[in-house]
Tab-separated table of C-alpha atoms in Angstrom:
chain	number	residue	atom	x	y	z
A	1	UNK	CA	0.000	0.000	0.000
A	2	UNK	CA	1.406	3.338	-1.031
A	3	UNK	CA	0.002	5.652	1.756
A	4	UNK	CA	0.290	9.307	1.712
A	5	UNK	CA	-0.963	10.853	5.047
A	6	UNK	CA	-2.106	14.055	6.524
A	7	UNK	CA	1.284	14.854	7.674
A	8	UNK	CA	3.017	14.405	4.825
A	9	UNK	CA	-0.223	16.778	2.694
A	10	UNK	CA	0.799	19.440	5.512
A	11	UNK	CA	-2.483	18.953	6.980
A	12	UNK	CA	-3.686	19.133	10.530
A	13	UNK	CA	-5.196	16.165	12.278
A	14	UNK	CA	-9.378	15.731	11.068
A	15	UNK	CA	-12.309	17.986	12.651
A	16	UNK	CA	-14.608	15.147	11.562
A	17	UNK	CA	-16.866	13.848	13.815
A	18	UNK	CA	-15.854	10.500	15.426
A	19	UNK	CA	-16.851	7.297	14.379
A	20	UNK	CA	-15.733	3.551	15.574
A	21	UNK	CA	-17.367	1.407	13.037
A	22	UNK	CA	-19.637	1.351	9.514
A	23	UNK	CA	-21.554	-1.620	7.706
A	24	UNK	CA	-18.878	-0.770	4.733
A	25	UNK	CA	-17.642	1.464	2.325
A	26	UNK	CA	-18.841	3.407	-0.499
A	27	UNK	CA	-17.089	4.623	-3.872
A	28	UNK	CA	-17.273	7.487	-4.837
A	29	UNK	CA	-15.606	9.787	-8.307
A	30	UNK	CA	-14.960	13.589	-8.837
A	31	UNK	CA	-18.410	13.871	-10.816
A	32	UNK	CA	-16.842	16.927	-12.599
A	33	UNK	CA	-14.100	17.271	-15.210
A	34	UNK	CA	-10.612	15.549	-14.131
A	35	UNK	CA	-7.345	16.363	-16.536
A	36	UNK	CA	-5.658	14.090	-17.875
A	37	UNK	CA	-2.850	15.511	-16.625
A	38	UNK	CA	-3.178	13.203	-14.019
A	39	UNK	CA	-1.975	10.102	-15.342
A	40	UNK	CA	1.381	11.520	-16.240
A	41	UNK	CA	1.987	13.409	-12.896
A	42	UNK	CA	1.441	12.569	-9.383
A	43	UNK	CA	2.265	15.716	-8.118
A	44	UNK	CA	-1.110	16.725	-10.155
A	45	UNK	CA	-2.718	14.335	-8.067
A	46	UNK	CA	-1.366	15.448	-4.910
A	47	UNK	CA	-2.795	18.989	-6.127
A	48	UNK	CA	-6.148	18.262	-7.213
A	49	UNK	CA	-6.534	16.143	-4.093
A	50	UNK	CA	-5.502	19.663	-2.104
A	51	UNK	CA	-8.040	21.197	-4.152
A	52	UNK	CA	-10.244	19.032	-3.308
A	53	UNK	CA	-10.004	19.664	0.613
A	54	UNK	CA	-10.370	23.357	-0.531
A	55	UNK	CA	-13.355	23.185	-2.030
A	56	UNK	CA	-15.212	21.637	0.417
A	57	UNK	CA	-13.275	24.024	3.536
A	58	UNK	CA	-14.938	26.856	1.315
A	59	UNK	CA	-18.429	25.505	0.685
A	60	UNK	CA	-20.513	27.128	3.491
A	61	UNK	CA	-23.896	25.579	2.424
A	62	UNK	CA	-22.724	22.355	3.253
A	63	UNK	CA	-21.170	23.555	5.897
A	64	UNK	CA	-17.720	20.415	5.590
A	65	UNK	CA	-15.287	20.307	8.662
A	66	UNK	CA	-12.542	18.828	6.639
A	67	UNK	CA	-12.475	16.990	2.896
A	68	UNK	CA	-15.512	14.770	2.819
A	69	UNK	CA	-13.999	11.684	1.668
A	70	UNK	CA	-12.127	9.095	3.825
A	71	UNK	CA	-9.615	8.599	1.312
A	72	UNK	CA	-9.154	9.364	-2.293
A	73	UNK	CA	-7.356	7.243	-4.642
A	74	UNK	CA	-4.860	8.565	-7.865
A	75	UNK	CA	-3.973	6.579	-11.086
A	76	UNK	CA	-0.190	6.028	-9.849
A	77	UNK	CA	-1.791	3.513	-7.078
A	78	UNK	CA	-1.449	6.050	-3.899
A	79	UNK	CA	-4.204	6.000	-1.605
A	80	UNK	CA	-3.916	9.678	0.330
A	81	UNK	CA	-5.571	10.463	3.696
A	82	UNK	CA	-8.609	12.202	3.899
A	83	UNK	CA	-10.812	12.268	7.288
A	84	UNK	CA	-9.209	9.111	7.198
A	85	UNK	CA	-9.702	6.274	9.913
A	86	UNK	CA	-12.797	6.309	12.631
A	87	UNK	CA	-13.842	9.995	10.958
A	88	UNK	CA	-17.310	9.953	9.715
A	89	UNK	CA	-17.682	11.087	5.927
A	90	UNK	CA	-19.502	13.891	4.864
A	91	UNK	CA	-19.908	12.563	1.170
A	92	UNK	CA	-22.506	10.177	0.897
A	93	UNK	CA	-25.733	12.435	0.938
A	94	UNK	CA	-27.221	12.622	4.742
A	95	UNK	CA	-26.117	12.136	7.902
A	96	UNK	CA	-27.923	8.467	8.328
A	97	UNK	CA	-25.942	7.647	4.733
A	98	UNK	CA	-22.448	8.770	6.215
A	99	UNK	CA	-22.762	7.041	9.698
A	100	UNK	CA	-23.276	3.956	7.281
A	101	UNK	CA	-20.412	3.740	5.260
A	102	UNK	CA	-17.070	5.334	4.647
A	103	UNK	CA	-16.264	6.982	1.381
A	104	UNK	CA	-13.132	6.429	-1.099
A	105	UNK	CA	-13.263	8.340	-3.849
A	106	UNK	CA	-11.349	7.847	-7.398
A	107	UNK	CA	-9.202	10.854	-8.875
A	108	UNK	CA	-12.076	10.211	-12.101
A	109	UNK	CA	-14.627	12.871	-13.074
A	110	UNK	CA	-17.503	12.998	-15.483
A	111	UNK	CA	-15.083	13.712	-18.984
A	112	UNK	CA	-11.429	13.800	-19.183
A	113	UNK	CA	-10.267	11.433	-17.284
A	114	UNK	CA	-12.979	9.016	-16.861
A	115	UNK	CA	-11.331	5.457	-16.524
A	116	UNK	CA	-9.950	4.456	-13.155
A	117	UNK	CA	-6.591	2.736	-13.974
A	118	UNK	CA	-5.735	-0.781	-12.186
A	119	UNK	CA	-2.974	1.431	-9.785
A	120	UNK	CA	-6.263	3.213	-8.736
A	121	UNK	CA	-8.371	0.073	-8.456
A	122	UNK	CA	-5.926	-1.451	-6.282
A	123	UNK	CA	-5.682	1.619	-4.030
A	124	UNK	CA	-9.339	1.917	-3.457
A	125	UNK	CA	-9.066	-1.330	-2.572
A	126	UNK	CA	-6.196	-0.896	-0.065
A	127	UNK	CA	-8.319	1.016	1.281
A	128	UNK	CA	-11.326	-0.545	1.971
A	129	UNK	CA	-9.078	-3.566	3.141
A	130	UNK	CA	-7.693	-0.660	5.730
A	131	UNK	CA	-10.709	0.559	6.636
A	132	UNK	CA	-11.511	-2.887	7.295
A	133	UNK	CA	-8.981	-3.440	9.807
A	134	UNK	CA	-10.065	-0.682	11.862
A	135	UNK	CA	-13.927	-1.428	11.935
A	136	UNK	CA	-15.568	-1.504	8.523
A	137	UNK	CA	-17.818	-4.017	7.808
A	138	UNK	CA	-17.789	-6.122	4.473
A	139	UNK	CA	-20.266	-3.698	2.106
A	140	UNK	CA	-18.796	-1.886	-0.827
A	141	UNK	CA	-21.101	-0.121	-2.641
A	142	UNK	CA	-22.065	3.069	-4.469
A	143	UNK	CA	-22.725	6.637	-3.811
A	144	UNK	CA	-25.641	5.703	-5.890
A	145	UNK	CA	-26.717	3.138	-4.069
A	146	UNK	CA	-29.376	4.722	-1.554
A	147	UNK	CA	-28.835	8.232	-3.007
A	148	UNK	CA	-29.669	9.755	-6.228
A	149	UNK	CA	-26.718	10.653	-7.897
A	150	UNK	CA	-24.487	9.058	-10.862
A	151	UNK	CA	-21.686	8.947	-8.798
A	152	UNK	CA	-19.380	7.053	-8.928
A	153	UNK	CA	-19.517	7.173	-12.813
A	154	UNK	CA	-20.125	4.479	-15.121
A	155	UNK	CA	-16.642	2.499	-14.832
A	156	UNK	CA	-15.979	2.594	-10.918
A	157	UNK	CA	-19.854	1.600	-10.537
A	158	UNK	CA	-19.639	-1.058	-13.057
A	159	UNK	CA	-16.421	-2.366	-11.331
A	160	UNK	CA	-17.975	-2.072	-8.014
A	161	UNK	CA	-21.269	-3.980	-9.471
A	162	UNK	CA	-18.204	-6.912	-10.235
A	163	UNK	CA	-17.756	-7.300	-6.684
A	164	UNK	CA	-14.473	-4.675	-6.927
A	165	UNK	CA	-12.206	-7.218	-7.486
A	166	UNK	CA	-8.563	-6.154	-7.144
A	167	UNK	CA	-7.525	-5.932	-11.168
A	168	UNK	CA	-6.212	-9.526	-12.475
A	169	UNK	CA	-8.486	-11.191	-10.082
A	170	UNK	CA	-12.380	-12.640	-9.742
A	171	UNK	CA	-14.283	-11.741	-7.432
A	172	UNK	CA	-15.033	-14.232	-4.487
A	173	UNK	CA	-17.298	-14.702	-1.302
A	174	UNK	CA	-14.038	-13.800	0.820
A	175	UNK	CA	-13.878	-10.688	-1.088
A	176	UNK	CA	-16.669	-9.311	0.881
A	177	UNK	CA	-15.596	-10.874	4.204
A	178	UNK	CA	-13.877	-8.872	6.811
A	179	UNK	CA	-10.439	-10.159	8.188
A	180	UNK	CA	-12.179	-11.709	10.959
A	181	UNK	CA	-14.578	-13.800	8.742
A	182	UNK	CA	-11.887	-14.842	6.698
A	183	UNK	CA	-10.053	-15.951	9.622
A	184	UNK	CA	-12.866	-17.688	10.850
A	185	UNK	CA	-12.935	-19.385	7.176
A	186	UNK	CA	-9.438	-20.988	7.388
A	187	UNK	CA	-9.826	-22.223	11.036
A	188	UNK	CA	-13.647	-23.728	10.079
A	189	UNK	CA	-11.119	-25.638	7.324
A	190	UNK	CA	-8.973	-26.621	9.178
A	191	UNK	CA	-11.221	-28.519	12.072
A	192	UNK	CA	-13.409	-29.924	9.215
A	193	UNK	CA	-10.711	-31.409	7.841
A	194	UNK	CA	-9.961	-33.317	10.747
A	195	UNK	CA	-13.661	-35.411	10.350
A	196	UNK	CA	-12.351	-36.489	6.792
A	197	UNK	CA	-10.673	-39.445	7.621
A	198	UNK	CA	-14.198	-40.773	9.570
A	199	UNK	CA	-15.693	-39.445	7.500
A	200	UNK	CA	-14.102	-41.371	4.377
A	201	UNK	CA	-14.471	-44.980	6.531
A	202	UNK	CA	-18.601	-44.301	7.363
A	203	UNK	CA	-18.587	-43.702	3.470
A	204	UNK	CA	-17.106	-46.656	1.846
A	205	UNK	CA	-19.167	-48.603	4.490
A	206	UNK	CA	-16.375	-50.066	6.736
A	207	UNK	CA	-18.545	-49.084	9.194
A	208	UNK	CA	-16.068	-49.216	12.436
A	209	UNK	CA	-16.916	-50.711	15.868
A	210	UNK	CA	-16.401	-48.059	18.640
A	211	UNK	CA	-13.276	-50.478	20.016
A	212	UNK	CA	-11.763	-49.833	16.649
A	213	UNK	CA	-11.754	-46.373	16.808
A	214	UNK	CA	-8.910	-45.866	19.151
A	215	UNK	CA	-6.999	-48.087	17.240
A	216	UNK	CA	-7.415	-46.463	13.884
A	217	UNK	CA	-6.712	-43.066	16.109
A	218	UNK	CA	-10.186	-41.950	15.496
A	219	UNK	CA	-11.874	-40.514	18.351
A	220	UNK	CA	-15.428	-39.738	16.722
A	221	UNK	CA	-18.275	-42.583	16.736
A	222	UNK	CA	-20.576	-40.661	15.131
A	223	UNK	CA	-22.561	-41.411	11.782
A	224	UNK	CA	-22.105	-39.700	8.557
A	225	UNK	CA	-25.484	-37.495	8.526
A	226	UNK	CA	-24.764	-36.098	12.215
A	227	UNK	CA	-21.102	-35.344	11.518
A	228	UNK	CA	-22.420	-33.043	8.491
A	229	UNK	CA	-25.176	-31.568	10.778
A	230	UNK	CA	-22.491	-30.477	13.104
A	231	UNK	CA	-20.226	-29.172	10.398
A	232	UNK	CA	-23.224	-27.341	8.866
A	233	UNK	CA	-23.587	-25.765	12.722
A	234	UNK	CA	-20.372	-25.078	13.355
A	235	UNK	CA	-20.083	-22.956	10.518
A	236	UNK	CA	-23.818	-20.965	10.586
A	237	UNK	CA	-23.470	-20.649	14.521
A	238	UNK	CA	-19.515	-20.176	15.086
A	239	UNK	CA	-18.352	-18.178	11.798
A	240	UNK	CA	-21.288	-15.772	10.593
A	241	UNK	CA	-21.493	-12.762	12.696
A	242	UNK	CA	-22.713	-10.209	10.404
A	243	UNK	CA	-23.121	-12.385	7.031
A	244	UNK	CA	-25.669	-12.038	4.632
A	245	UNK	CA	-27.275	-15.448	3.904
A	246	UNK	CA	-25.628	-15.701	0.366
A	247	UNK	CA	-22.903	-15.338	2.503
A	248	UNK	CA	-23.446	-17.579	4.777
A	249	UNK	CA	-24.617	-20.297	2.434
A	250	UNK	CA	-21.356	-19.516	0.079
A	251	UNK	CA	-19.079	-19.907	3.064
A	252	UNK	CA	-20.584	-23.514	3.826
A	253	UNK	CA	-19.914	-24.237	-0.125
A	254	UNK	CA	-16.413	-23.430	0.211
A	255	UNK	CA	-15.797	-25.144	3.822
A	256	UNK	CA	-17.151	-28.281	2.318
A	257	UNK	CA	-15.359	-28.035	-1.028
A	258	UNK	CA	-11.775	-27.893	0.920
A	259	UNK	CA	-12.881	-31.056	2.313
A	260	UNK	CA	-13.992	-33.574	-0.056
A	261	UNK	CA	-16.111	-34.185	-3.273
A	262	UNK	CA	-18.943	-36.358	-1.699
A	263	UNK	CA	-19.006	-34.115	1.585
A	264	UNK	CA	-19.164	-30.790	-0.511
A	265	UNK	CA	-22.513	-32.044	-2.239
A	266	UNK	CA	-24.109	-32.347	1.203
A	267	UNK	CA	-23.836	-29.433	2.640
A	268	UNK	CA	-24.122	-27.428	-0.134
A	269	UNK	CA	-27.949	-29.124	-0.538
């Protein structure tokens, strides 16, 4: 991640309100003309980004205590502080829309430069991943979404529509997890895993006497169908704080399929 701060802008720390935690993030672009100029020089970007913060210091309708984004990305991959980490945004429409998400917005405007690059895409997504870390929740949307606006622009929207996948990538469930879901994903692996071998004698019907078990260093006596009721609990109960249920049903999907074939069509019925 190529950060560039507050300090290093020359800026003093935010006057934006406080704010621990959102249900996600929203993308956002310029919505005006953006030069080209851009793509050739960063230190444009570090100037329009200023001009930016400006603009909305000046604007005494709306009344902004600092630059209304979280963070703004540039087309050389730098993702530069706005309001920054547990500030609330003052750029997604009304005050019940900002204590919702964050905002990111792309150095992109309405003609000019219109097309975020893949240096940008992977900043904005440095960012959310950030933001993430500190108390974001999974959602990326955009400024459209809930307001009515064409922001973020036909490109960033359609890219956002795509799940926002970091350029050379696909999209995937864990895209939209948070760190702690992920986690949550590789441990839920890992202990499933450990019912294969069980598993694999129940299903090629050498069923096992209970004396056997400790010999075969099996500790588990239980049939096939309640083993994959408690894997299906483990993971809707233990690992879903906060999922949606596509979530929730896509995380069970991918548990099973790290453990085998015949397993993965079960739970994923």
């Amino acid at each position: 991640m190529k950060l560039v701060t507050r300090a290093a802008l020359g800026w003093p720390p935010s006057a934006a309100p406080l704010q621990a935690s959102t249900s996600g993030v929203k993308v956002h672009y310029e919505g005006t003309p953006v030069s080209t100029r851009l793509l050739t020089d960063h230190d444009a970007c570090i100037d329009e980004w200023k001009a930016i913060r400006a603009s909305h210091l000046a604007n005494t309708v709306e009344n902004y205590s600092d630059v209304a984004y979280n963070y703004a990305a540039c087309p050389h991959g730098y993702l530069l502080e706005g309001r920054g980490i547990g500030r609330r945004t003052g750029a997604n429409g009304s005050q019940d829309l900002n204590r919702a998400h964050y905002a990111i917005v792309g150095l992109v405007g309405s003609s000019g430069l219109t097309e975020p690059t893949d240096a940008m895409l992977h900043a904005i997504r440095d960012g959310i991943d950030l933001l993430r870390r500190n108390g974001a929740g999974s959602e990326i949307k955009g400024h459209r979404d809930g307001f009515a606006t064409s922001c973020p622009g036909g490109p960033l929207y359609a890219w956002v529509q795509r799940g926002a996948p970091r350029p050379g990538t696909t999209p995937t469930e864990e895209d939209d997890m948070t760190p702690e879901q992920a986690k949550q994903l590789a441990d839920l692996a890992v202990a499933v895993k450990g019912l294969t071998a069980a598993v694999k004698r129940i299903e090629d019907k050498q069923r096992i006497a209970p004396w056997q078990y400790k010999q075969e260093g099996l500790a588990d006596t239980r049939d096939m169908n309640q083993i994959l009721r408690d894997v299906d609990k483990t993971v809707r109960v233990t690992a879903t704080g906060g999922m949606t249920p596509d979530q929730v049903s896509a995380l069970v999907k991918q548990i099973a399929a790290r453990v085998s074939t015949d397993i993965s069509a079960r739970l994923a019925n």
